[in-house]
Amino acid sequence: MRTQVGIVGAGPAGLVLARLLERAGIESVVLESRSRDHVEQRVRAGVLEHGTVQLLDELGVAERLHREGLLHHGIWLRFEEANHYVPMTELTGRSITVYGQQEVVKDLIAARLEAGLPLLFEAEATAVEGIDERPRVRFRVDGTDEELECDVVAGCDGSHGVSRAAIPAGVLAEHVRDYPFGWLGILAQVAPASEELIYAWNERGFALHSMRTPELSRLYVQCRPDEDLAGWPDERIWSELQLRLGLPGFEGPIVERGVTQMRGHVVEPMQHGRLFLAGDAAHIVPPTGAKGLNLAVHDVRVLADALVRWYAGGDESGLAGYSERCLRRVWRAEHFSYFMTTMLHRLPGGDDFGARLQLAQLRYVATSEAQARALAENYVGLETV
């Protein structure tokens, strides 16, 4: 097989890149190791920045998003048994939309297949080779080994994929921060108790009230990163959520549950030769700042712009500067996620001094327009970095 851009991974990064290239008349082949059903059902992030929604609009894949997504104009911070509103739209002129990552993926897959363009499911990439001069992706599909030759490879296959591993040893610098807590997340068949998200600080630990639809709530409670779900029956989950969120009586059937570890991870540079990393293949942020999907979309927007310039007239400056341009936004997002995470989570074994510092910061955000604006600007998505 031969194409211009080989894309490894059919998550938001790979599919948005494929759509951007399609609009520019650049050929691509997308390889995905999992089945279509698996990719369309896995629940991930659900908060879309203002700019992400605008891009999906431009790509013609946002009709269902606007029909079913939930437009939000602020968030609640809860501490000291009171809720404090951060009016994001009032402060920034922009909003966020709650619309599950799997729904974005469904819309992009449908558009790709409707266009009749190559998207191979259950095609497991086994190696990325020749990235210095003649890139190729080796993959296995239907029990047969195949090879995809291309001009450029976009590695959108996550932190455990083959793309990042294809970069020679010693090239990448890895920056890692493991946080000493996790999130026990549930999806529950109960109408959200609030029209906006609630981020709650509590002496017992952090909690988050979010939603997916008017009938489905997405909820999180701080726990150990190695938490055993067996120790969290439904009764304990709801009891903790009610206490931390200040929502007595709020509960319903739990249809999904799992534990997410909190981690920050960045590799530099995000490119080598003709291989370009995007999304989780290059960086992971704690979910507290709702940046993961949005960073991935920004990465491929930068990459697509650079590829268009390269194919149009041989201008390689955009490709050469891809990593530097993306990493400015990545580190801004890492800092914002760190800020939100350390302000809202109780450290295991933390002392009263640390708790008082967190409360002081929360009060400052709740009472200072400048502090609230800074939080809002980062949350809805900075226009430039």
Coordinates of C-alpha atoms in Angstrom, one line a residue, residues 44 48 53 67 103 129 180 189 208 213 225 240 250 286 306 335 337 355 366 373:
R44 CA -13.1 8.9 27.7
L48 CA -14.7 20.1 24.5
V53 CA -16.0 22.8 18.8
R67 CA -28.1 18.7 18.7
E103 CA -19.4 10.4 20.3
E129 CA 10.4 2.0 10.1
P180 CA -0.4 9.9 44.7
Q189 CA -28.4 6.4 35.0
L208 CA -16.5 15.9 40.5
T213 CA -26.7 13.5 28.6
P225 CA -4.3 5.0 42.5
E240 CA -19.0 9.5 49.5
F250 CA -28.6 11.9 44.8
P286 CA -4.4 14.6 34.7
A306 CA 2.4 22.2 8.3
H335 CA 0.5 23.6 34.5
S337 CA -4.0 20.6 35.2
A355 CA -5.5 22.0 53.6
A366 CA -13.9 32.6 44.2
R373 CA -10.7 34.9 34.7

